Short mmCIF file of C-alpha atoms and ligand atoms in Angstrom, two decimals:
data_model
loop_
_atom_site.label_atom_id
_atom_site.label_comp_id
_atom_site.label_asym_id
_atom_site.label_seq_id
_atom_site.Cartn_x
_atom_site.Cartn_y
_atom_site.Cartn_z
CA MET A 188 -16.39 8.07 30.37
CA GLU A 189 -16.84 3.72 30.05
CA HIS A 190 -14.01 1.60 30.56
CA ILE A 191 -13.66 0.01 27.54
CA GLY A 192 -10.83 -2.85 27.63
CA ILE A 193 -8.38 -4.87 25.31
CA LEU A 194 -9.46 -8.23 24.25
CA GLU A 195 -7.93 -11.37 25.72
CA GLY A 196 -5.16 -12.90 23.43
CA ARG A 197 -4.43 -9.41 22.69
CA GLU A 198 -2.62 -7.92 25.47
CA LYS A 199 1.15 -8.38 23.44
CA GLN A 200 0.56 -7.30 20.56
CA VAL A 201 -0.72 -3.45 22.07
CA PHE A 202 2.28 -1.67 24.35
CA GLU A 203 2.18 1.88 25.43
CA LYS A 204 5.99 3.49 25.63
CA LYS A 205 6.19 4.32 29.83
CA GLY A 206 10.40 5.23 30.36
CA GLY A 207 12.33 3.46 31.64
CA ILE A 208 14.85 0.40 29.80
CA GLU A 209 12.21 -1.89 27.34
CA THR A 210 13.41 -4.78 25.95
CA SER A 211 10.57 -7.61 25.01
CA ASP A 212 9.55 -7.42 21.76
CA ILE A 213 5.53 -6.17 21.03
CA ALA A 214 3.40 -9.53 19.63
CA CYS A 215 3.05 -9.55 15.29
CA GLU A 216 3.08 -11.43 12.32
CA THR A 217 0.22 -13.85 14.15
CA SER A 218 -2.52 -14.70 12.66
CA SER A 219 -5.63 -12.01 14.53
CA LEU A 220 -7.41 -13.30 17.34
CA SER A 221 -10.93 -15.15 15.98
CA GLY A 222 -13.84 -12.52 16.91
CA SER A 223 -11.62 -9.75 17.08
CA VAL A 224 -12.64 -8.04 13.30
CA SER A 225 -9.47 -7.52 12.67
CA GLN A 226 -9.09 -4.83 9.90
CA ARG A 227 -6.74 -7.31 8.31
CA ALA A 228 -7.91 -8.50 4.68
CA CYS A 229 -7.46 -11.74 3.01
CA VAL A 230 -4.83 -13.58 1.30
CA PHE A 231 -6.58 -13.12 -2.11
CA CYS A 232 -6.69 -9.55 -0.83
CA GLY A 233 -3.33 -9.13 -0.65
CA SER A 234 -2.78 -10.14 -4.31
CA ARG A 235 -5.30 -8.59 -6.21
CA VAL A 236 -3.65 -4.71 -4.22
CA VAL A 237 -0.15 -5.60 -5.69
CA LEU A 238 -1.66 -7.03 -9.75
CA TYR A 239 -4.90 -4.64 -9.33
CA PRO A 240 -3.10 -2.26 -11.24
CA VAL A 241 -1.38 -3.37 -14.63
CA ALA A 242 -3.89 -1.91 -16.70
CA ASP A 243 -3.47 -3.71 -20.06
CA ALA A 244 -3.93 -7.33 -18.17
CA ILE A 245 -7.61 -9.37 -17.60
CA HIS A 246 -7.59 -9.84 -13.93
CA ILE A 247 -10.70 -13.07 -13.29
CA VAL A 248 -11.32 -13.78 -9.97
CA HIS A 249 -12.48 -17.63 -10.12
CA GLY A 250 -14.64 -18.24 -7.45
CA PRO A 251 -17.35 -17.23 -6.29
CA ILE A 252 -18.97 -13.62 -6.72
CA GLY A 253 -18.49 -12.22 -3.36
CA CYS A 254 -14.55 -12.31 -3.61
CA ALA A 255 -15.06 -9.87 -7.24
CA ALA A 256 -16.66 -7.73 -5.17
CA TYR A 257 -13.67 -5.95 -4.25
CA THR A 258 -13.71 -4.34 -7.23
CA TRP A 259 -11.93 -1.06 -8.89
CA ASP A 260 -14.20 1.13 -7.81
CA ILE A 261 -13.00 0.91 -4.13
CA ARG A 262 -9.99 0.99 -4.76
CA GLY A 263 -8.98 2.54 -7.46
CA ALA A 264 -5.44 3.25 -9.45
CA VAL A 265 -5.49 5.28 -12.76
CA SER A 266 -3.56 4.61 -15.98
CA SER A 267 -2.84 7.02 -18.79
CA GLY A 268 -3.87 4.07 -21.52
CA PRO A 269 -5.37 1.16 -21.07
CA GLU A 270 -8.62 0.95 -18.34
CA LEU A 271 -8.93 -3.24 -18.76
CA HIS A 272 -7.70 -3.58 -15.02
CA ARG A 273 -10.86 -1.36 -13.73
CA LEU A 274 -13.60 -4.24 -15.24
CA SER A 275 -13.80 -6.98 -12.55
CA PHE A 276 -14.60 -10.38 -14.16
CA SER A 277 -15.40 -13.18 -12.19
CA THR A 278 -16.30 -17.04 -12.79
CA ASP A 279 -18.94 -16.84 -10.55
CA LEU A 280 -18.89 -20.33 -9.95
CA GLN A 281 -22.22 -22.62 -8.05
CA GLU A 282 -22.63 -25.05 -5.61
CA MET A 283 -22.95 -27.36 -9.72
CA ASP A 284 -19.00 -25.45 -9.65
CA VAL A 285 -18.13 -27.47 -6.64
CA ILE A 286 -19.49 -30.26 -6.76
CA TYR A 287 -17.89 -30.74 -10.23
CA GLY A 288 -15.07 -28.48 -10.25
CA GLY A 289 -15.01 -25.06 -11.57
CA GLU A 290 -11.89 -25.48 -14.73
CA LYS A 291 -13.93 -26.13 -17.48
CA LYS A 292 -16.25 -22.97 -16.33
CA LEU A 293 -12.12 -21.15 -15.87
CA TYR A 294 -11.38 -22.41 -19.30
CA LEU A 295 -14.29 -21.81 -21.21
CA SER A 296 -14.66 -17.89 -19.38
CA LEU A 297 -10.47 -17.46 -20.57
CA ILE A 298 -10.70 -18.02 -24.03
CA GLU A 299 -14.04 -15.92 -24.92
CA LEU A 300 -12.37 -13.05 -21.88
CA ILE A 301 -8.85 -13.05 -24.10
CA GLU A 302 -10.49 -13.06 -27.99
CA GLN A 303 -13.12 -10.43 -26.85
CA TYR A 304 -10.69 -8.05 -24.65
CA LYS A 305 -7.56 -9.06 -26.07
CA PRO A 306 -5.15 -8.67 -23.20
CA LYS A 307 -1.02 -8.11 -23.17
CA ALA A 308 -2.01 -10.78 -20.13
CA ALA A 309 -4.27 -12.68 -17.81
CA PHE A 310 -3.79 -12.87 -13.71
CA ILE A 311 -6.31 -16.08 -12.95
CA TYR A 312 -6.71 -15.30 -8.38
CA SER A 313 -7.49 -18.71 -6.33
CA THR A 314 -9.59 -17.84 -3.87
CA CYS A 315 -11.12 -20.35 -0.47
CA ILE A 316 -13.97 -22.46 -2.89
CA VAL A 317 -10.84 -23.04 -4.97
CA GLY A 318 -9.01 -24.29 -2.69
CA LEU A 319 -11.30 -26.22 -1.28
CA ILE A 320 -12.54 -28.09 -4.19
CA GLY A 321 -8.69 -28.24 -6.12
CA ASP A 322 -9.05 -27.14 -9.60
CA ASP A 323 -5.72 -27.77 -10.77
CA ILE A 324 -5.77 -23.74 -12.13
CA ASP A 325 -2.10 -24.36 -13.94
CA ALA A 326 -3.14 -26.82 -15.93
CA VAL A 327 -5.46 -24.68 -17.05
CA CYS A 328 -3.52 -21.77 -16.94
CA LYS A 329 -1.05 -23.18 -19.36
CA LYS A 330 -3.33 -24.39 -21.94
CA VAL A 331 -4.86 -21.49 -22.32
CA ALA A 332 -1.46 -19.63 -22.71
CA ALA A 333 -0.29 -23.04 -24.65
CA GLU A 334 -3.87 -21.47 -27.22
CA THR A 335 -3.67 -17.84 -27.37
CA GLY A 336 -0.15 -16.92 -27.29
CA ILE A 337 -0.74 -14.72 -24.10
CA PRO A 338 1.15 -15.04 -20.52
CA VAL A 339 -2.00 -16.14 -18.21
CA LEU A 340 -0.63 -16.51 -15.34
CA PRO A 341 -2.03 -17.84 -11.59
CA VAL A 342 -2.14 -15.93 -8.03
CA HIS A 343 -2.64 -19.10 -5.74
CA SER A 344 -3.93 -16.86 -2.90
CA GLU A 345 -6.68 -18.92 -1.41
CA GLY A 346 -8.73 -16.23 1.13
CA PHE A 347 -7.75 -18.94 3.63
CA LYS A 348 -3.98 -19.43 3.44
CA GLY A 349 -3.00 -16.53 5.44
CA THR A 350 -3.33 -12.96 5.85
CA LYS A 351 -2.97 -10.09 2.90
CA LYS A 352 0.93 -10.55 3.68
CA ASP A 353 0.89 -14.26 2.69
CA GLY A 354 -1.29 -12.63 -1.12
CA TYR A 355 1.40 -10.03 -1.42
CA LYS A 356 3.83 -12.75 -1.81
CA ALA A 357 1.20 -14.82 -4.23
CA ALA A 358 1.33 -11.73 -6.87
CA CYS A 359 5.19 -10.99 -6.66
CA PHE A 360 5.93 -14.98 -7.68
CA ALA A 361 3.20 -14.58 -10.49
CA LEU A 362 5.18 -11.21 -11.11
CA MET A 363 9.07 -12.62 -11.59
CA LYS A 364 6.94 -15.06 -14.05
CA LEU A 365 7.07 -12.17 -16.31
CA ILE A 366 10.33 -10.63 -15.68
CA GLY A 367 12.72 -11.61 -17.59
CA THR A 368 11.02 -12.09 -20.48
CA GLY A 369 11.33 -9.27 -22.34
CA SER A 370 14.23 -7.65 -24.45
CA THR A 371 16.22 -5.21 -22.14
CA GLU A 372 17.85 -3.14 -25.23
CA GLY A 373 17.93 -0.07 -24.77
CA ILE A 374 17.84 1.04 -20.90
CA SER A 375 20.00 3.23 -18.87
CA LYS A 376 22.39 2.46 -16.67
CA GLN A 377 21.05 5.56 -14.90
CA SER A 378 17.67 3.74 -14.54
CA ILE A 379 15.30 2.30 -11.34
CA ASN A 380 12.12 0.29 -11.20
CA ILE A 381 9.64 2.03 -8.79
CA LEU A 382 8.50 -0.89 -6.99
CA GLY A 383 5.42 -0.63 -4.42
CA GLU A 384 3.75 2.18 -5.57
CA PHE A 385 -0.28 1.62 -6.85
CA ASN A 386 -0.70 5.28 -9.18
CA LEU A 387 -4.03 5.25 -6.72
CA ALA A 388 -4.02 8.69 -7.25
CA GLY A 389 -1.88 9.58 -9.59
CA GLU A 390 1.19 9.10 -7.33
CA ALA A 391 3.66 7.15 -9.50
CA TRP A 392 3.52 10.07 -11.90
CA ILE A 393 4.69 12.12 -9.50
CA ILE A 394 7.65 10.37 -8.05
CA ARG A 395 8.26 9.07 -11.79
CA LYS A 396 8.53 13.68 -12.38
CA TYR A 397 10.92 13.41 -9.60
CA TYR A 398 13.46 10.97 -11.30
CA GLU A 399 12.98 12.21 -14.90
CA ARG A 400 14.06 15.58 -13.25
CA MET A 401 17.44 14.33 -11.53
CA GLY A 402 17.99 11.81 -15.34
CA ILE A 403 17.22 9.29 -14.26
CA GLU A 404 15.34 6.40 -16.55
CA VAL A 405 12.19 4.74 -14.68
CA VAL A 406 11.72 1.39 -16.63
CA SER A 407 8.88 0.33 -14.77
CA THR A 408 6.64 0.62 -12.17
CA LEU A 409 5.44 -2.39 -9.88
CA THR A 410 2.90 -1.84 -10.28
CA GLY A 411 1.51 1.15 -11.01
CA ASP A 412 -0.65 2.33 -13.59
CA GLY A 413 1.62 -1.21 -14.69
CA ARG A 414 1.53 -2.65 -18.08
CA ILE A 415 2.57 -6.18 -19.42
CA ASP A 416 5.38 -5.30 -20.87
CA ALA A 417 7.22 -2.68 -19.39
CA VAL A 418 6.91 -5.70 -16.52
CA LYS A 419 9.12 -8.09 -19.13
CA ARG A 420 11.94 -5.78 -19.09
CA ALA A 421 12.13 -4.53 -15.80
CA HIS A 422 14.97 -6.91 -14.54
CA GLY A 423 17.33 -4.18 -16.76
CA ALA A 424 17.76 -1.57 -14.20
CA SER A 425 20.08 -1.32 -11.94
CA LEU A 426 18.52 -0.33 -8.79
CA ASN A 427 15.13 -1.35 -7.38
CA VAL A 428 13.67 1.29 -5.24
CA VAL A 429 10.78 -0.31 -3.11
CA GLN A 430 8.15 1.92 -1.03
CA CYS A 431 5.43 -0.02 0.37
CA SER A 432 8.06 -2.28 1.47
CA GLY A 433 5.57 -5.10 3.51
CA SER A 434 4.45 -5.82 -0.57
CA MET A 435 7.56 -5.44 -2.55
CA THR A 436 10.66 -6.82 -0.44
CA SER A 437 10.13 -10.37 -1.29
CA LEU A 438 9.65 -9.06 -5.42
CA ALA A 439 13.33 -7.13 -4.44
CA LYS A 440 14.88 -9.40 -2.84
CA ASP A 441 14.12 -12.38 -5.56
CA MET A 442 15.10 -9.42 -8.54
CA GLU A 443 18.39 -8.99 -6.17
CA GLU A 444 19.06 -13.26 -6.61
CA LYS A 445 17.38 -14.20 -9.52
CA TYR A 446 19.48 -10.46 -11.31
CA GLY A 447 22.01 -9.47 -9.03
CA ILE A 448 19.76 -5.74 -8.55
CA PRO A 449 19.88 -4.41 -5.20
CA TYR A 450 17.18 -2.59 -3.76
CA ILE A 451 16.87 0.12 -1.27
CA ARG A 452 14.10 0.59 0.81
CA VAL A 453 12.15 4.23 0.84
CA SER A 454 9.13 6.24 1.40
CA TYR A 455 7.76 8.76 -0.48
CA PHE A 456 5.60 10.45 2.56
CA GLY A 457 6.45 14.06 3.86
CA ILE A 458 9.17 15.61 2.56
CA GLU A 459 12.20 14.31 4.99
CA ASP A 460 12.01 11.06 3.57
CA MET A 461 10.09 12.60 -0.22
CA SER A 462 14.09 14.34 -0.44
CA LYS A 463 14.91 10.57 1.68
CA SER A 464 14.50 8.94 -1.63
CA LEU A 465 15.69 11.04 -4.08
CA TYR A 466 19.31 11.63 -2.96
CA ASP A 467 19.27 7.26 -1.94
CA VAL A 468 18.99 6.94 -5.71
CA ALA A 469 21.45 10.08 -6.55
CA LEU A 470 23.27 7.95 -4.59
CA HIS A 471 23.55 5.20 -5.51
CA PHE A 472 25.21 6.65 -8.96
CA PRO A 473 27.81 8.26 -7.21
CA GLU A 474 30.18 8.12 -10.53
CA HIS A 475 27.71 10.67 -11.81
CA PRO A 476 27.85 13.50 -9.36
CA GLU A 477 24.80 15.17 -11.58
CA ILE A 478 22.55 13.27 -10.59
CA MET A 479 23.24 14.49 -7.21
CA GLU A 480 23.12 18.03 -8.15
CA ALA A 481 20.14 17.84 -9.62
CA ALA A 482 18.82 15.77 -6.49
CA LYS A 483 19.87 18.77 -4.68
CA GLN A 484 17.86 21.19 -7.23
CA VAL A 485 14.89 18.95 -6.98
CA VAL A 486 14.05 19.14 -3.52
CA SER A 487 15.36 23.10 -3.53
CA GLU A 488 12.89 24.18 -5.97
CA GLU A 489 9.87 21.86 -4.03
CA VAL A 490 10.84 22.94 -0.60
CA LYS A 491 10.98 27.05 -1.67
CA LYS A 492 7.57 26.48 -2.88
CA LEU A 493 5.97 24.23 -0.52
CA TYR A 494 7.44 25.35 3.57
CA PRO A 495 5.59 28.63 3.21
CA GLU A 496 2.18 27.50 2.84
CA LEU A 497 3.08 24.15 5.46
CA GLN A 498 3.49 27.01 8.19
CA LYS A 499 -0.02 27.95 7.39
CA PHE A 500 -1.58 24.82 8.66
CA LYS A 501 0.57 24.43 11.16
CA LYS A 502 0.55 27.59 13.47
CA ALA A 503 -2.75 26.08 13.34
CA LEU A 504 -2.40 23.00 14.06
CA THR A 505 0.03 22.86 16.74
CA GLY A 506 -0.28 20.66 19.49
CA LYS A 507 -3.46 18.54 17.72
CA LYS A 508 -3.23 15.16 18.79
CA ALA A 509 -3.44 12.51 16.04
CA ALA A 510 -3.75 8.01 16.32
CA ILE A 511 -2.02 6.28 12.99
CA TYR A 512 -3.58 2.64 11.41
CA VAL A 513 -2.41 1.77 8.05
CA GLY A 514 -1.65 -1.51 7.08
CA GLY A 515 2.81 -1.31 6.48
CA ALA A 516 3.84 -0.22 9.57
CA PHE A 517 7.12 1.61 6.29
CA LYS A 518 4.08 4.55 6.07
CA THR A 519 3.97 4.85 9.98
CA PHE A 520 7.76 6.21 10.56
CA SER A 521 7.21 8.59 7.95
CA LEU A 522 3.43 9.88 9.02
CA ILE A 523 4.92 10.60 12.40
CA LYS A 524 7.53 12.19 10.78
CA ALA A 525 5.39 14.57 8.12
CA LEU A 526 2.67 14.93 11.53
CA ARG A 527 5.43 16.34 13.08
CA SER A 528 6.20 18.79 10.33
CA ILE A 529 3.66 20.93 10.67
CA GLY A 530 3.09 20.53 15.18
CA MET A 531 1.62 18.01 15.41
CA SER A 532 2.00 14.93 18.09
CA VAL A 533 0.67 10.96 17.85
CA VAL A 534 -0.47 8.92 20.17
CA LEU A 535 -1.19 6.52 18.92
CA ALA A 536 0.08 3.74 16.33
CA GLY A 537 0.33 1.44 14.65
CA SER A 538 -0.46 -1.12 11.71
CA GLN A 539 -1.98 -3.98 10.30
CA THR A 540 1.19 -6.49 8.77
CA GLY A 541 4.61 -4.49 10.31
CA ASN A 542 7.08 -6.76 12.54
CA LYS A 543 9.61 -7.03 15.01
CA ASP A 544 11.76 -4.46 13.01
CA ASP A 545 9.23 -2.92 12.23
CA TYR A 546 7.96 -2.46 15.62
CA ARG A 547 11.33 -1.47 17.84
CA ARG A 548 11.71 1.13 15.57
CA LEU A 549 8.30 2.62 16.36
CA LYS A 550 9.26 2.39 20.15
CA GLU A 551 12.06 3.88 18.97
CA MET A 552 10.67 6.96 17.83
CA CYS A 553 7.20 7.48 19.85
CA ASP A 554 6.82 9.95 22.14
CA GLU A 555 6.89 8.79 26.10
CA GLY A 556 2.46 7.37 26.15
CA THR A 557 2.54 6.72 22.78
CA VAL A 558 0.63 3.29 22.24
CA ILE A 559 1.17 1.77 19.73
CA VAL A 560 -0.91 -1.89 18.16
CA ASP A 561 -0.24 -4.48 15.72
CA ASP A 562 -3.49 -6.30 14.17
CA SER A 563 -5.75 -3.71 15.78
CA ASN A 564 -9.47 -3.18 15.99
CA PRO A 565 -12.42 -1.09 16.58
CA VAL A 566 -12.56 -0.78 19.93
CA GLU A 567 -9.21 -1.15 20.35
CA LEU A 568 -8.30 1.74 18.35
CA SER A 569 -11.97 3.63 19.65
CA LYS A 570 -10.74 2.84 23.65
CA PHE A 571 -7.00 4.49 22.93
CA ILE A 572 -8.26 7.42 20.55
CA LEU A 573 -10.70 8.49 23.88
CA GLU A 574 -8.08 7.55 26.36
CA LYS A 575 -5.06 9.53 24.68
CA GLU A 576 -8.49 12.41 23.26
CA ALA A 577 -6.62 12.38 19.99
CA ASP A 578 -7.47 15.14 17.46
CA LEU A 579 -7.21 12.64 14.43
CA LEU A 580 -7.02 9.20 12.99
CA ILE A 581 -5.36 8.90 9.85
CA GLY A 582 -6.61 4.69 8.54
CA GLY A 583 -8.47 3.24 5.60
CA VAL A 584 -11.68 3.62 4.57
CA LYS A 585 -12.25 0.80 7.66
CA GLU A 586 -11.43 3.47 10.12
CA ARG A 587 -13.12 6.43 9.11
CA PRO A 588 -16.64 5.81 10.92
CA ILE A 589 -14.97 5.21 14.40
CA ALA A 590 -12.88 8.30 13.94
CA PHE A 591 -16.59 9.94 12.63
CA LYS A 592 -18.46 8.19 15.54
CA LEU A 593 -15.93 9.62 17.58
CA GLY A 594 -16.15 12.41 16.39
CA ILE A 595 -12.89 14.32 14.68
CA GLY A 596 -10.91 14.32 12.17
CA PHE A 597 -10.45 11.35 9.88
CA CYS A 598 -7.41 11.90 7.56
CA ASP A 599 -7.61 8.50 4.43
CA HIS A 600 -4.35 7.39 3.84
CA ASN A 601 -5.54 4.34 2.29
CA HIS A 602 -6.38 2.61 -1.10
CA GLU A 603 -9.05 4.68 -1.37
CA ARG A 604 -7.92 8.00 -1.40
CA LYS A 605 -9.29 9.73 -4.43
CA ILE A 606 -5.92 12.52 -3.95
CA PRO A 607 -2.22 12.13 -4.41
CA LEU A 608 -0.74 11.91 -0.84
CA ALA A 609 2.93 10.87 -2.02
CA GLY A 610 5.61 13.66 -3.31
CA PHE A 611 5.81 17.24 -2.18
CA VAL A 612 2.85 17.81 -3.34
CA GLY A 613 1.34 15.25 -2.03
CA MET A 614 3.15 16.75 1.79
CA TYR A 615 0.92 20.18 1.25
CA ASN A 616 -3.00 18.00 0.63
CA PHE A 617 -2.48 16.07 3.40
CA ALA A 618 -1.70 18.78 5.57
CA LEU A 619 -4.41 20.93 3.17
CA GLU A 620 -6.75 17.07 4.39
CA VAL A 621 -6.02 17.50 8.07
CA TYR A 622 -5.89 20.50 8.24
CA GLN A 623 -9.80 21.06 7.33
CA SER A 624 -10.31 17.70 8.31
CA VAL A 625 -9.73 18.79 12.52
CA MET A 626 -9.93 22.29 11.89
CA SER A 627 -13.67 21.35 10.94
CA PRO A 628 -16.62 23.61 12.68
CA VAL A 629 -18.55 20.59 11.77
CA TRP A 630 -17.38 19.13 15.20
CA GLN A 631 -19.19 22.47 16.73
CA PHE A 632 -22.39 20.34 16.21
CA ALA A 633 -20.71 16.58 16.46
CA PRO A 634 -18.92 17.13 19.44
CA ARG A 635 -15.99 14.57 20.49
CA LYS A 636 -17.68 11.87 22.74
CA GLY A 637 -16.31 10.52 26.47
CA GLY A 638 -13.92 14.13 26.45
CA ASN A 639 -13.67 17.89 26.61
CA ARG A 640 -12.72 20.09 23.16
S1 SF4 B 274 -11.61 -14.80 2.46
FE1 SF4 B 274 -12.39 -16.20 0.54
S2 SF4 B 274 -14.54 -16.30 0.25
FE2 SF4 B 274 -13.42 -14.25 2.08
S3 SF4 B 274 -12.95 -13.02 -0.30
FE3 SF4 B 274 -11.12 -14.04 1.28
S4 SF4 B 274 -10.83 -15.30 -0.71
FE4 SF4 B 274 -12.94 -15.01 -0.91
#
């Protein structure tokens, strides 16, 4: 096997767990190394990821048409009602707009679209070029909001300003402007908001039902299957439950500061973390022991159905090795536990946006010999997949070709998937997908590169 090295300048973002006392932190939360083909996306992409699922608003990308290529089609978020989010609008800035400014074009586009589609709100995303030419999108939004009577929210997401993570913050900032503008009348004391669940394949509906079975009212889901009116009254909930902590913790913190709503971090992937997500919410309402009883009932009913099914997959998958490279580190923790429950070990674990605490926890929970990477790239991932003889790669759409070119199984655990992987039913789907991919007969014809099967 040909030796593949690590790019110069990335050494501190790669760590291999090798016994002994290891105190130094893995380098993270830094700019990507130029030319490394980082899998991270830009600020605009980050903000779009968070706001996009709000289905009764229009989303306008103020910039050249290329930025708007990032549409619903490559990141579906399903809605139970309106589907305005599926339309991808752009001001399509051209050379003359760059010279003379794009404010007029944005104003006219907004007026026309609001008149035609009658949305509940409009989100306007700044892109790189808008940051460079200095369009005052705040002023345009203010003017259009006054003329049309709906919230018109600027999202300062110029791509060059940072990473996807900065886009999350820009999106949370826009959401904070909406929260607190609706009535909280009639909201139960036993209520929550679900933060960081984007309903890509109907997961928000699954999770919502579990909480409802416990007698909890879900005031809003931010932002999966999102509605502007629900966002406006989100400050009436008693607790914020944050999944995808990388994207939504800043919103939870802001809501805690402004409205005194506490928050907890949860994960809906795998039996262990899904059950804990229900118990942790129940623990928040100690004066209502019936909520904990109901949570136990939900877990017991669901696990009873799921457990025997998982044993079938476990029999075939025991001893197989997985590599994980996903957006947020919190998901990596859950995946490690979920894979262990079906007999698999993890030989490579990494994330695009993890912080020092995340990587410390990852070091603790990983097995000896596991490689941990921050903000990795295809060459590096290939190197460790080959060296550690992984049988499966779990990642997003950008990682899929790496797995197939190396002749190993792949599971899409990112935002492009169409099958729900959250909740108890999601754990079944996950195990089935892993089983089908790792054990596929196709590997007889496309054998693994650089290793033995
Ligand atoms: S980096 Fe800039 S130009 Fe590229 S997609 Fe993001 S906002 Fe658009």
